[in-house]
């Protein structure tokens, strides 16, 4: 049977796209070569941030997402039963974020960045050390500047993706896991479905939402898409009293997220989870799909975290994990139809912002697909922008290692 849309990828972006399309009455099938939400979605911290984005299209999308998340959480709770109703909570926590400079040199750029954000409508409040310590009593009192972002939030990413998929199923979508896409079905130049390890799946359109594997899958579909994996690692402490109250990171984090450098970049990102652990990040490096942990990266992350929170020097690390973020040269998501290939749509390239931006990206894609008026200007995220179609297409760096990837999306 031919469905209206095949969504390739069951992470949070694919789940959100499937939900939005199915709720508009389209027949949707979601395919993933491994378990749902087991790739990039399962290997992040669940950040819903405006604090790390400078003025521009991504910030506009993030502001829309920040406004949308509370109503989305309410919709999912009402639809799926919420806590105690048979579906686990997604742990949405609008706890706010604190960004601190730990050096004299870092204070000025942090204040300047916050001032630019305020000009774009972000609630970015410069606070003195006393207020910062009131917000986070265990913070290093030697910080040189701090900005409070009450709009930042956190969510449990796998639970959120699973909830979106459950909602999509209730709207009629089918989710098939353990199915690998190996090629395209074509009618002339138009894609009319996909070939998979479980047989052909005819469809009116295909949505590519495979996160950092999107470049690899695009190649199988006969398309070049410059999405590369950017590896990141996270340390997890043993459980402890809830000491870190908000999301806290140092001012270097913004520079690390916006860097195009393939070499290692680290910064300090610290936050507690509902389970009582503390998550410590973050790192970024382009090494293909190499999934080997590097002790030097973990040491750098730990040292930076201790500069923010000295008490962490005595904490015990319970485990560590890594994941791959979908990197695009201009650091903007790709959302919309691919004019080079009729029938192909794309929703990928969010790098480390996919959890926060996933739901609104899926809704944006569905708006474009159905001809509805989009809530944000889609032009900056189009597939045929210069940074995508004109990029150096070393996009499949590490593609020869795809069969050994443990965290496939």
mmCIF file of C-alpha atoms in Angstrom:
data_model
loop_
_atom_site.group_PDB
_atom_site.id
_atom_site.type_symbol
_atom_site.label_atom_id
_atom_site.label_comp_id
_atom_site.label_asym_id
_atom_site.label_seq_id
_atom_site.Cartn_x
_atom_site.Cartn_y
_atom_site.Cartn_z
ATOM 1 C CA UNK A 1 0.000 0.000 0.000
ATOM 2 C CA UNK A 2 1.254 3.474 -0.854
ATOM 3 C CA UNK A 3 1.311 5.876 2.078
ATOM 4 C CA UNK A 4 1.317 9.646 1.809
ATOM 5 C CA UNK A 5 4.647 10.169 3.591
ATOM 6 C CA UNK A 6 7.566 8.020 4.716
ATOM 7 C CA UNK A 7 9.627 9.620 7.485
ATOM 8 C CA UNK A 8 13.180 8.250 7.685
ATOM 9 C CA UNK A 9 14.363 8.546 11.285
ATOM 10 C CA UNK A 10 12.536 8.018 14.578
ATOM 11 C CA UNK A 11 14.454 10.492 16.721
ATOM 12 C CA UNK A 12 12.720 13.547 18.104
ATOM 13 C CA UNK A 13 12.763 15.462 14.792
ATOM 14 C CA UNK A 14 11.331 12.520 12.861
ATOM 15 C CA UNK A 15 8.813 11.859 15.623
ATOM 16 C CA UNK A 16 7.682 15.487 15.633
ATOM 17 C CA UNK A 17 7.425 15.520 11.840
ATOM 18 C CA UNK A 18 5.368 12.323 11.840
ATOM 19 C CA UNK A 19 3.035 13.667 14.527
ATOM 20 C CA UNK A 20 2.494 16.975 12.769
ATOM 21 C CA UNK A 21 1.844 15.316 9.390
ATOM 22 C CA UNK A 22 -0.433 12.603 10.794
ATOM 23 C CA UNK A 23 -2.483 15.121 12.747
ATOM 24 C CA UNK A 24 -3.157 16.868 9.443
ATOM 25 C CA UNK A 25 -4.774 13.712 8.117
ATOM 26 C CA UNK A 26 -1.865 12.261 6.136
ATOM 27 C CA UNK A 27 -1.015 8.558 6.127
ATOM 28 C CA UNK A 28 2.478 8.359 7.605
ATOM 29 C CA UNK A 29 5.014 5.563 8.088
ATOM 30 C CA UNK A 30 8.150 6.126 10.169
ATOM 31 C CA UNK A 31 11.209 3.970 9.505
ATOM 32 C CA UNK A 32 14.318 3.580 11.650
ATOM 33 C CA UNK A 33 17.080 1.046 11.317
ATOM 34 C CA UNK A 34 17.342 0.667 15.097
ATOM 35 C CA UNK A 35 15.074 1.365 18.053
ATOM 36 C CA UNK A 36 13.121 4.616 18.131
ATOM 37 C CA UNK A 37 14.882 7.555 19.800
ATOM 38 C CA UNK A 38 18.077 5.514 20.239
ATOM 39 C CA UNK A 39 20.471 7.748 18.289
ATOM 40 C CA UNK A 40 21.265 11.415 18.866
ATOM 41 C CA UNK A 41 18.045 11.879 20.839
ATOM 42 C CA UNK A 42 19.181 9.357 23.452
ATOM 43 C CA UNK A 43 22.668 10.821 23.756
ATOM 44 C CA UNK A 44 21.956 14.445 24.634
ATOM 45 C CA UNK A 45 21.016 16.397 27.724
ATOM 46 C CA UNK A 46 17.503 17.480 26.767
ATOM 47 C CA UNK A 47 18.325 21.168 26.403
ATOM 48 C CA UNK A 48 15.628 23.664 25.415
ATOM 49 C CA UNK A 49 17.723 26.810 25.107
ATOM 50 C CA UNK A 50 17.501 30.367 23.886
ATOM 51 C CA UNK A 51 20.587 31.408 25.866
ATOM 52 C CA UNK A 52 23.133 29.972 23.432
ATOM 53 C CA UNK A 53 21.755 31.517 20.249
ATOM 54 C CA UNK A 54 22.661 34.921 18.885
ATOM 55 C CA UNK A 55 20.232 37.123 16.927
ATOM 56 C CA UNK A 56 19.181 35.458 13.703
ATOM 57 C CA UNK A 57 16.921 32.761 12.275
ATOM 58 C CA UNK A 58 17.868 30.017 14.744
ATOM 59 C CA UNK A 59 17.083 32.289 17.679
ATOM 60 C CA UNK A 60 13.694 33.142 16.132
ATOM 61 C CA UNK A 61 12.967 29.421 15.841
ATOM 62 C CA UNK A 62 14.165 28.860 19.427
ATOM 63 C CA UNK A 63 11.948 31.658 20.754
ATOM 64 C CA UNK A 64 8.983 30.115 18.959
ATOM 65 C CA UNK A 65 9.939 26.744 20.446
ATOM 66 C CA UNK A 66 10.215 28.164 23.965
ATOM 67 C CA UNK A 67 6.695 29.543 23.632
ATOM 68 C CA UNK A 68 5.396 26.292 22.114
ATOM 69 C CA UNK A 69 6.825 23.723 24.544
ATOM 70 C CA UNK A 70 4.413 24.397 27.485
ATOM 71 C CA UNK A 71 1.331 23.928 25.303
ATOM 72 C CA UNK A 72 2.868 20.871 23.632
ATOM 73 C CA UNK A 73 3.532 19.301 27.043
ATOM 74 C CA UNK A 74 -0.089 19.937 28.009
ATOM 75 C CA UNK A 75 -1.354 18.457 24.724
ATOM 76 C CA UNK A 76 0.688 15.294 25.158
ATOM 77 C CA UNK A 77 -0.347 14.873 28.796
ATOM 78 C CA UNK A 78 -4.011 15.281 27.881
ATOM 79 C CA UNK A 79 -3.748 12.977 24.890
ATOM 80 C CA UNK A 80 -1.625 10.211 26.434
ATOM 81 C CA UNK A 81 -2.843 10.323 30.004
ATOM 82 C CA UNK A 82 0.148 12.058 31.585
ATOM 83 C CA UNK A 83 1.813 10.921 34.825
ATOM 84 C CA UNK A 84 -0.110 8.031 36.348
ATOM 85 C CA UNK A 85 -2.148 7.630 33.193
ATOM 86 C CA UNK A 86 -0.053 4.958 31.548
ATOM 87 C CA UNK A 87 2.603 7.123 29.862
ATOM 88 C CA UNK A 88 5.797 8.281 31.597
ATOM 89 C CA UNK A 89 6.290 12.011 32.167
ATOM 90 C CA UNK A 90 8.619 13.802 29.786
ATOM 91 C CA UNK A 91 10.115 15.758 32.710
ATOM 92 C CA UNK A 92 9.640 19.190 31.191
ATOM 93 C CA UNK A 93 11.294 21.629 33.598
ATOM 94 C CA UNK A 94 11.263 25.384 32.830
ATOM 95 C CA UNK A 95 14.010 25.924 35.375
ATOM 96 C CA UNK A 96 15.970 28.656 33.597
ATOM 97 C CA UNK A 97 19.655 28.854 32.846
ATOM 98 C CA UNK A 98 22.657 30.690 34.216
ATOM 99 C CA UNK A 99 25.685 31.506 32.093
ATOM 100 C CA UNK A 100 28.863 32.508 33.908
ATOM 101 C CA UNK A 101 32.284 33.739 32.894
ATOM 102 C CA UNK A 102 35.140 32.229 34.867
ATOM 103 C CA UNK A 103 37.868 34.545 33.548
ATOM 104 C CA UNK A 104 38.346 38.292 33.290
ATOM 105 C CA UNK A 105 38.751 37.938 29.522
ATOM 106 C CA UNK A 106 35.431 36.136 29.224
ATOM 107 C CA UNK A 107 33.309 38.678 31.074
ATOM 108 C CA UNK A 108 33.111 41.313 28.343
ATOM 109 C CA UNK A 109 32.107 38.978 25.491
ATOM 110 C CA UNK A 110 29.427 37.374 27.691
ATOM 111 C CA UNK A 111 27.894 40.764 28.522
ATOM 112 C CA UNK A 112 28.061 41.888 24.882
ATOM 113 C CA UNK A 113 26.412 38.681 23.664
ATOM 114 C CA UNK A 114 23.597 39.077 26.205
ATOM 115 C CA UNK A 115 23.070 42.687 25.132
ATOM 116 C CA UNK A 116 22.653 41.613 21.498
ATOM 117 C CA UNK A 117 20.178 38.952 22.579
ATOM 118 C CA UNK A 118 18.138 41.482 24.566
ATOM 119 C CA UNK A 119 17.904 43.533 21.400
ATOM 120 C CA UNK A 120 16.303 40.486 19.746
ATOM 121 C CA UNK A 121 13.758 40.009 22.540
ATOM 122 C CA UNK A 122 15.529 37.465 24.751
ATOM 123 C CA UNK A 123 15.049 37.784 28.514
ATOM 124 C CA UNK A 124 18.777 37.926 29.324
ATOM 125 C CA UNK A 125 19.362 39.466 32.742
ATOM 126 C CA UNK A 126 22.875 40.417 33.734
ATOM 127 C CA UNK A 127 23.232 39.668 37.455
ATOM 128 C CA UNK A 128 25.978 40.325 39.969
ATOM 129 C CA UNK A 129 27.878 37.601 41.798
ATOM 130 C CA UNK A 130 25.623 37.799 44.867
ATOM 131 C CA UNK A 131 22.495 37.134 42.808
ATOM 132 C CA UNK A 132 24.256 34.367 40.872
ATOM 133 C CA UNK A 133 25.190 32.700 44.161
ATOM 134 C CA UNK A 134 21.633 33.050 45.378
ATOM 135 C CA UNK A 135 20.502 31.199 42.260
ATOM 136 C CA UNK A 136 23.313 28.636 42.555
ATOM 137 C CA UNK A 137 24.818 28.557 46.068
ATOM 138 C CA UNK A 138 27.549 26.067 45.087
ATOM 139 C CA UNK A 139 28.763 28.166 42.159
ATOM 140 C CA UNK A 140 32.368 29.337 42.224
ATOM 141 C CA UNK A 141 32.283 32.788 43.914
ATOM 142 C CA UNK A 142 35.238 33.798 41.743
ATOM 143 C CA UNK A 143 33.130 34.127 38.587
ATOM 144 C CA UNK A 144 33.620 37.415 36.745
ATOM 145 C CA UNK A 145 30.174 37.880 35.120
ATOM 146 C CA UNK A 146 26.817 36.108 34.960
ATOM 147 C CA UNK A 147 23.609 36.273 32.926
ATOM 148 C CA UNK A 148 20.309 34.713 33.998
ATOM 149 C CA UNK A 149 18.019 33.269 31.291
ATOM 150 C CA UNK A 150 14.576 32.420 32.724
ATOM 151 C CA UNK A 151 13.350 31.122 29.341
ATOM 152 C CA UNK A 152 15.718 28.124 29.275
ATOM 153 C CA UNK A 153 14.256 24.713 30.090
ATOM 154 C CA UNK A 154 15.012 21.000 30.035
ATOM 155 C CA UNK A 155 13.186 17.830 29.052
ATOM 156 C CA UNK A 156 13.893 14.100 29.144
ATOM 157 C CA UNK A 157 14.635 13.659 25.429
ATOM 158 C CA UNK A 158 13.808 9.979 24.943
ATOM 159 C CA UNK A 159 10.539 10.304 26.851
ATOM 160 C CA UNK A 160 9.633 13.356 24.771
ATOM 161 C CA UNK A 161 10.377 11.579 21.487
ATOM 162 C CA UNK A 162 8.446 8.495 22.552
ATOM 163 C CA UNK A 163 5.482 10.680 23.523
ATOM 164 C CA UNK A 164 5.522 12.368 20.118
ATOM 165 C CA UNK A 165 5.639 8.960 18.417
ATOM 166 C CA UNK A 166 2.776 7.707 20.578
ATOM 167 C CA UNK A 167 0.758 10.751 19.573
ATOM 168 C CA UNK A 168 1.612 10.124 15.919
ATOM 169 C CA UNK A 169 0.396 6.535 16.251
ATOM 170 C CA UNK A 170 -2.866 7.740 17.777
ATOM 171 C CA UNK A 171 -3.273 9.922 14.696
ATOM 172 C CA UNK A 172 -2.825 6.874 12.454
ATOM 173 C CA UNK A 173 0.946 6.769 11.833
ATOM 174 C CA UNK A 174 2.842 3.481 11.671
ATOM 175 C CA UNK A 175 6.313 3.151 13.215
ATOM 176 C CA UNK A 176 8.619 0.413 11.934
ATOM 177 C CA UNK A 177 11.990 -0.145 13.576
ATOM 178 C CA UNK A 178 14.837 -2.401 12.475
ATOM 179 C CA UNK A 179 14.260 -1.274 8.884
ATOM 180 C CA UNK A 180 17.234 0.236 7.052
ATOM 181 C CA UNK A 181 16.693 2.479 4.022
ATOM 182 C CA UNK A 182 19.031 1.393 1.213
ATOM 183 C CA UNK A 183 17.770 3.338 -1.788
ATOM 184 C CA UNK A 184 15.005 5.316 -3.453
ATOM 185 C CA UNK A 185 12.015 4.322 -5.508
ATOM 186 C CA UNK A 186 11.757 6.711 -8.445
ATOM 187 C CA UNK A 187 9.330 7.714 -11.141
ATOM 188 C CA UNK A 188 11.595 9.679 -13.442
ATOM 189 C CA UNK A 189 13.242 12.366 -11.323
ATOM 190 C CA UNK A 190 10.653 12.076 -8.562
ATOM 191 C CA UNK A 191 11.150 10.006 -5.413
ATOM 192 C CA UNK A 192 8.072 7.858 -4.842
ATOM 193 C CA UNK A 193 9.193 5.828 -1.857
ATOM 194 C CA UNK A 194 12.186 3.987 -0.468
ATOM 195 C CA UNK A 195 13.846 0.623 -0.821
ATOM 196 C CA UNK A 196 14.607 -0.982 2.529
ATOM 197 C CA UNK A 197 16.027 -4.136 4.026
ATOM 198 C CA UNK A 198 12.415 -5.178 4.654
ATOM 199 C CA UNK A 199 11.151 -4.471 1.137
ATOM 200 C CA UNK A 200 9.931 -1.479 -0.828
ATOM 201 C CA UNK A 201 7.793 1.205 0.798
ATOM 202 C CA UNK A 202 5.938 3.257 -1.834
ATOM 203 C CA UNK A 203 5.008 6.785 -0.752
ATOM 204 C CA UNK A 204 3.847 10.084 -2.094
ATOM 205 C CA UNK A 205 6.811 11.786 -0.421
ATOM 206 C CA UNK A 206 9.853 10.982 1.712
ATOM 207 C CA UNK A 207 10.990 13.051 4.707
ATOM 208 C CA UNK A 208 14.670 12.646 5.553
ATOM 209 C CA UNK A 209 15.047 13.131 9.329
ATOM 210 C CA UNK A 210 17.995 10.887 10.108
ATOM 211 C CA UNK A 211 20.006 13.352 12.202
ATOM 212 C CA UNK A 212 23.790 13.055 11.706
ATOM 213 C CA UNK A 213 23.214 10.084 9.381
ATOM 214 C CA UNK A 214 21.185 12.251 6.997
ATOM 215 C CA UNK A 215 24.147 12.770 4.683
ATOM 216 C CA UNK A 216 24.681 9.032 4.422
ATOM 217 C CA UNK A 217 20.997 8.283 3.813
ATOM 218 C CA UNK A 218 20.772 11.134 1.300
ATOM 219 C CA UNK A 219 23.592 9.550 -0.676
ATOM 220 C CA UNK A 220 21.642 6.292 -0.777
ATOM 221 C CA UNK A 221 18.710 8.262 -2.148
ATOM 222 C CA UNK A 222 20.918 9.803 -4.837
ATOM 223 C CA UNK A 223 21.202 13.255 -3.236
ATOM 224 C CA UNK A 224 24.136 15.196 -1.787
ATOM 225 C CA UNK A 225 23.427 16.772 1.611
ATOM 226 C CA UNK A 226 26.308 18.308 3.640
ATOM 227 C CA UNK A 227 25.286 16.970 7.055
ATOM 228 C CA UNK A 228 28.254 15.667 9.038
ATOM 229 C CA UNK A 229 28.487 14.018 12.461
ATOM 230 C CA UNK A 230 29.910 16.145 15.268
ATOM 231 C CA UNK A 231 30.762 14.003 18.265
ATOM 232 C CA UNK A 232 30.010 15.042 21.826
ATOM 233 C CA UNK A 233 30.558 13.395 25.207
ATOM 234 C CA UNK A 234 28.749 13.627 28.542
ATOM 235 C CA UNK A 235 29.812 12.616 32.066
ATOM 236 C CA UNK A 236 27.173 11.426 34.535
ATOM 237 C CA UNK A 237 27.739 11.536 38.298
ATOM 238 C CA UNK A 238 26.268 9.221 40.892
ATOM 239 C CA UNK A 239 23.062 10.400 42.540
ATOM 240 C CA UNK A 240 23.333 13.210 45.050
ATOM 241 C CA UNK A 241 21.134 15.806 46.745
ATOM 242 C CA UNK A 242 19.713 18.297 44.257
ATOM 243 C CA UNK A 243 22.545 20.833 44.465
ATOM 244 C CA UNK A 244 22.656 22.278 40.933
ATOM 245 C CA UNK A 245 19.311 24.034 40.589
ATOM 246 C CA UNK A 246 19.382 25.274 37.006
ATOM 247 C CA UNK A 247 21.187 24.698 33.759
ATOM 248 C CA UNK A 248 24.578 26.320 34.224
ATOM 249 C CA UNK A 249 27.338 26.725 31.680
ATOM 250 C CA UNK A 250 30.396 28.836 31.100
ATOM 251 C CA UNK A 251 30.588 31.566 28.509
ATOM 252 C CA UNK A 252 32.790 29.437 26.209
ATOM 253 C CA UNK A 253 29.827 27.215 25.368
ATOM 254 C CA UNK A 254 28.375 29.606 22.792
ATOM 255 C CA UNK A 255 31.673 29.824 20.963
ATOM 256 C CA UNK A 256 31.968 26.041 20.921
ATOM 257 C CA UNK A 257 28.487 25.552 19.477
ATOM 258 C CA UNK A 258 29.047 28.100 16.708
ATOM 259 C CA UNK A 259 32.563 27.005 15.797
ATOM 260 C CA UNK A 260 33.121 25.400 12.430
ATOM 261 C CA UNK A 261 36.461 24.011 13.568
ATOM 262 C CA UNK A 262 36.717 20.238 13.223
ATOM 263 C CA UNK A 263 39.162 20.063 16.130
ATOM 264 C CA UNK A 264 38.147 19.425 19.722
ATOM 265 C CA UNK A 265 36.229 22.196 21.488
ATOM 266 C CA UNK A 266 35.156 21.835 25.114
ATOM 267 C CA UNK A 267 33.136 23.973 27.478
ATOM 268 C CA UNK A 268 31.432 23.462 30.818
ATOM 269 C CA UNK A 269 27.734 22.604 30.935
ATOM 270 C CA UNK A 270 26.337 21.355 34.246
ATOM 271 C CA UNK A 271 22.803 20.433 35.269
ATOM 272 C CA UNK A 272 20.915 18.069 37.527
ATOM 273 C CA UNK A 273 18.367 15.506 36.403
ATOM 274 C CA UNK A 274 15.139 14.444 38.039
ATOM 275 C CA UNK A 275 16.868 11.168 38.957
ATOM 276 C CA UNK A 276 19.435 13.006 41.103
ATOM 277 C CA UNK A 277 22.454 12.643 38.842
ATOM 278 C CA UNK A 278 24.444 15.573 37.454
ATOM 279 C CA UNK A 279 25.169 15.761 33.731
ATOM 280 C CA UNK A 280 28.502 17.310 32.766
ATOM 281 C CA UNK A 281 29.289 18.355 29.194
ATOM 282 C CA UNK A 282 30.228 19.335 26.689
ATOM 283 C CA UNK A 283 32.564 18.569 23.824
ATOM 284 C CA UNK A 284 32.452 18.973 20.069
ATOM 285 C CA UNK A 285 34.749 17.443 17.477
ATOM 286 C CA UNK A 286 34.432 16.178 13.927
ATOM 287 C CA UNK A 287 35.889 12.684 13.741
ATOM 288 C CA UNK A 288 33.326 10.950 11.562
ATOM 289 C CA UNK A 289 31.386 8.215 13.298
ATOM 290 C CA UNK A 290 34.276 7.213 15.536
ATOM 291 C CA UNK A 291 32.520 6.102 18.733
ATOM 292 C CA UNK A 292 35.607 5.572 20.922
ATOM 293 C CA UNK A 293 35.663 7.479 24.199
ATOM 294 C CA UNK A 294 38.693 9.718 24.740
ATOM 295 C CA UNK A 295 39.966 10.200 28.272
ATOM 296 C CA UNK A 296 41.556 13.566 27.410
ATOM 297 C CA UNK A 297 38.140 14.949 26.452
ATOM 298 C CA UNK A 298 36.572 13.743 29.685
ATOM 299 C CA UNK A 299 39.424 15.288 31.699
ATOM 300 C CA UNK A 300 38.947 18.662 30.008
ATOM 301 C CA UNK A 301 35.193 18.589 30.616
ATOM 302 C CA UNK A 302 35.641 17.613 34.262
ATOM 303 C CA UNK A 303 38.244 20.327 34.852
ATOM 304 C CA UNK A 304 36.000 22.993 33.358
ATOM 305 C CA UNK A 305 33.021 21.796 35.395
ATOM 306 C CA UNK A 306 35.058 22.003 38.607
ATOM 307 C CA UNK A 307 35.935 25.615 37.772
ATOM 308 C CA UNK A 308 32.210 26.362 37.756
ATOM 309 C CA UNK A 309 31.268 24.137 40.697
ATOM 310 C CA UNK A 310 34.240 23.315 42.955
ATOM 311 C CA UNK A 311 32.218 20.735 44.930
ATOM 312 C CA UNK A 312 32.273 18.477 41.856
ATOM 313 C CA UNK A 313 35.943 17.704 42.567
ATOM 314 C CA UNK A 314 34.708 15.223 45.182
ATOM 315 C CA UNK A 315 31.870 13.798 43.043
ATOM 316 C CA UNK A 316 31.979 10.294 41.575
ATOM 317 C CA UNK A 317 31.400 9.694 37.883
ATOM 318 C CA UNK A 318 28.969 6.832 37.353
ATOM 319 C CA UNK A 319 29.226 6.576 33.587
ATOM 320 C CA UNK A 320 29.932 8.454 30.411
ATOM 321 C CA UNK A 321 28.407 8.350 26.961
ATOM 322 C CA UNK A 322 28.791 9.975 23.571
ATOM 323 C CA UNK A 323 26.607 10.832 20.637
ATOM 324 C CA UNK A 324 26.733 12.473 17.241
ATOM 325 C CA UNK A 325 25.105 15.790 16.377
ATOM 326 C CA UNK A 326 24.038 16.667 12.813
ATOM 327 C CA UNK A 327 26.365 19.501 11.781
ATOM 328 C CA UNK A 328 25.649 21.857 8.858
ATOM 329 C CA UNK A 329 28.258 24.463 7.793
ATOM 330 C CA UNK A 330 26.100 27.510 8.571
ATOM 331 C CA UNK A 331 24.768 26.051 11.870
ATOM 332 C CA UNK A 332 21.141 26.257 10.757
ATOM 333 C CA UNK A 333 18.622 23.415 10.477
ATOM 334 C CA UNK A 334 17.470 22.238 7.070
ATOM 335 C CA UNK A 335 13.674 22.081 6.897
ATOM 336 C CA UNK A 336 11.535 21.898 3.775
ATOM 337 C CA UNK A 337 11.278 20.413 0.281
ATOM 338 C CA UNK A 338 14.374 19.631 -1.768
ATOM 339 C CA UNK A 339 13.759 21.410 -5.079
ATOM 340 C CA UNK A 340 16.489 19.334 -6.711
ATOM 341 C CA UNK A 341 14.531 16.126 -6.086
ATOM 342 C CA UNK A 342 10.717 16.236 -6.283
ATOM 343 C CA UNK A 343 9.135 14.148 -3.560
ATOM 344 C CA UNK A 344 12.019 14.557 -1.096
ATOM 345 C CA UNK A 345 11.653 16.653 2.052
ATOM 346 C CA UNK A 346 14.300 17.297 4.707
ATOM 347 C CA UNK A 347 14.213 17.939 8.467
ATOM 348 C CA UNK A 348 17.713 17.708 9.878
ATOM 349 C CA UNK A 349 20.886 19.647 10.723
ATOM 350 C CA UNK A 350 19.910 20.925 14.176
ATOM 351 C CA UNK A 351 23.276 19.959 15.695
ATOM 352 C CA UNK A 352 22.885 20.202 19.496
ATOM 353 C CA UNK A 353 19.537 22.007 19.374
ATOM 354 C CA UNK A 354 17.388 19.213 17.979
ATOM 355 C CA UNK A 355 15.572 18.432 21.220
ATOM 356 C CA UNK A 356 14.465 22.010 21.731
ATOM 357 C CA UNK A 357 13.758 22.795 18.079
ATOM 358 C CA UNK A 358 12.475 19.377 16.982
ATOM 359 C CA UNK A 359 8.755 19.873 17.680
ATOM 360 C CA UNK A 360 8.501 23.256 15.963
ATOM 361 C CA UNK A 361 10.658 22.030 13.069
ATOM 362 C CA UNK A 362 8.224 19.167 12.543
ATOM 363 C CA UNK A 363 5.310 21.581 12.607
ATOM 364 C CA UNK A 364 7.089 23.918 10.191
ATOM 365 C CA UNK A 365 7.672 21.036 7.791
ATOM 366 C CA UNK A 366 4.020 19.984 8.030
ATOM 367 C CA UNK A 367 2.888 23.557 7.403
ATOM 368 C CA UNK A 368 4.995 23.731 4.258
ATOM 369 C CA UNK A 369 3.865 20.272 3.165
ATOM 370 C CA UNK A 370 0.171 21.107 3.482
ATOM 371 C CA UNK A 371 0.348 24.720 2.336
ATOM 372 C CA UNK A 372 -0.546 26.178 5.734
ATOM 373 C CA UNK A 373 0.868 29.517 6.855
ATOM 374 C CA UNK A 374 4.073 28.775 8.822
ATOM 375 C CA UNK A 375 4.589 30.290 12.261
ATOM 376 C CA UNK A 376 8.129 31.402 11.356
ATOM 377 C CA UNK A 377 9.797 32.424 8.113
ATOM 378 C CA UNK A 378 10.980 29.156 6.506
ATOM 379 C CA UNK A 379 13.368 30.800 4.030
ATOM 380 C CA UNK A 380 16.545 30.644 6.188
ATOM 381 C CA UNK A 381 16.105 26.876 6.599
ATOM 382 C CA UNK A 382 15.469 25.980 2.963
ATOM 383 C CA UNK A 383 17.375 23.114 1.373
ATOM 384 C CA UNK A 384 18.631 25.111 -1.595
ATOM 385 C CA UNK A 385 20.443 27.826 0.359
ATOM 386 C CA UNK A 386 24.118 28.398 -0.547
ATOM 387 C CA UNK A 387 25.541 26.844 2.626
ATOM 388 C CA UNK A 388 23.789 23.571 1.768
ATOM 389 C CA UNK A 389 23.917 23.197 -2.007
ATOM 390 C CA UNK A 390 27.178 25.131 -2.355
ATOM 391 C CA UNK A 391 29.044 23.518 0.537
ATOM 392 C CA UNK A 392 32.212 21.502 0.204
ATOM 393 C CA UNK A 393 30.651 18.068 -0.012
ATOM 394 C CA UNK A 394 32.932 16.215 2.328
ATOM 395 C CA UNK A 395 29.513 15.606 3.814
ATOM 396 C CA UNK A 396 29.942 11.894 4.249
ATOM 397 C CA UNK A 397 33.012 12.009 6.430
ATOM 398 C CA UNK A 398 33.007 8.690 8.200
ATOM 399 C CA UNK A 399 30.331 7.190 5.959
ATOM 400 C CA UNK A 400 32.383 4.037 5.482
ATOM 401 C CA UNK A 401 31.910 3.346 9.179
ATOM 402 C CA UNK A 402 28.125 3.421 9.175
ATOM 403 C CA UNK A 403 27.729 -0.316 9.620
ATOM 404 C CA UNK A 404 29.528 -0.194 12.977
ATOM 405 C CA UNK A 405 27.661 2.763 14.462
ATOM 406 C CA UNK A 406 26.152 1.815 17.798
ATOM 407 C CA UNK A 407 23.910 4.903 18.071
ATOM 408 C CA UNK A 408 22.036 4.887 14.774
ATOM 409 C CA UNK A 409 19.105 7.192 14.319
#
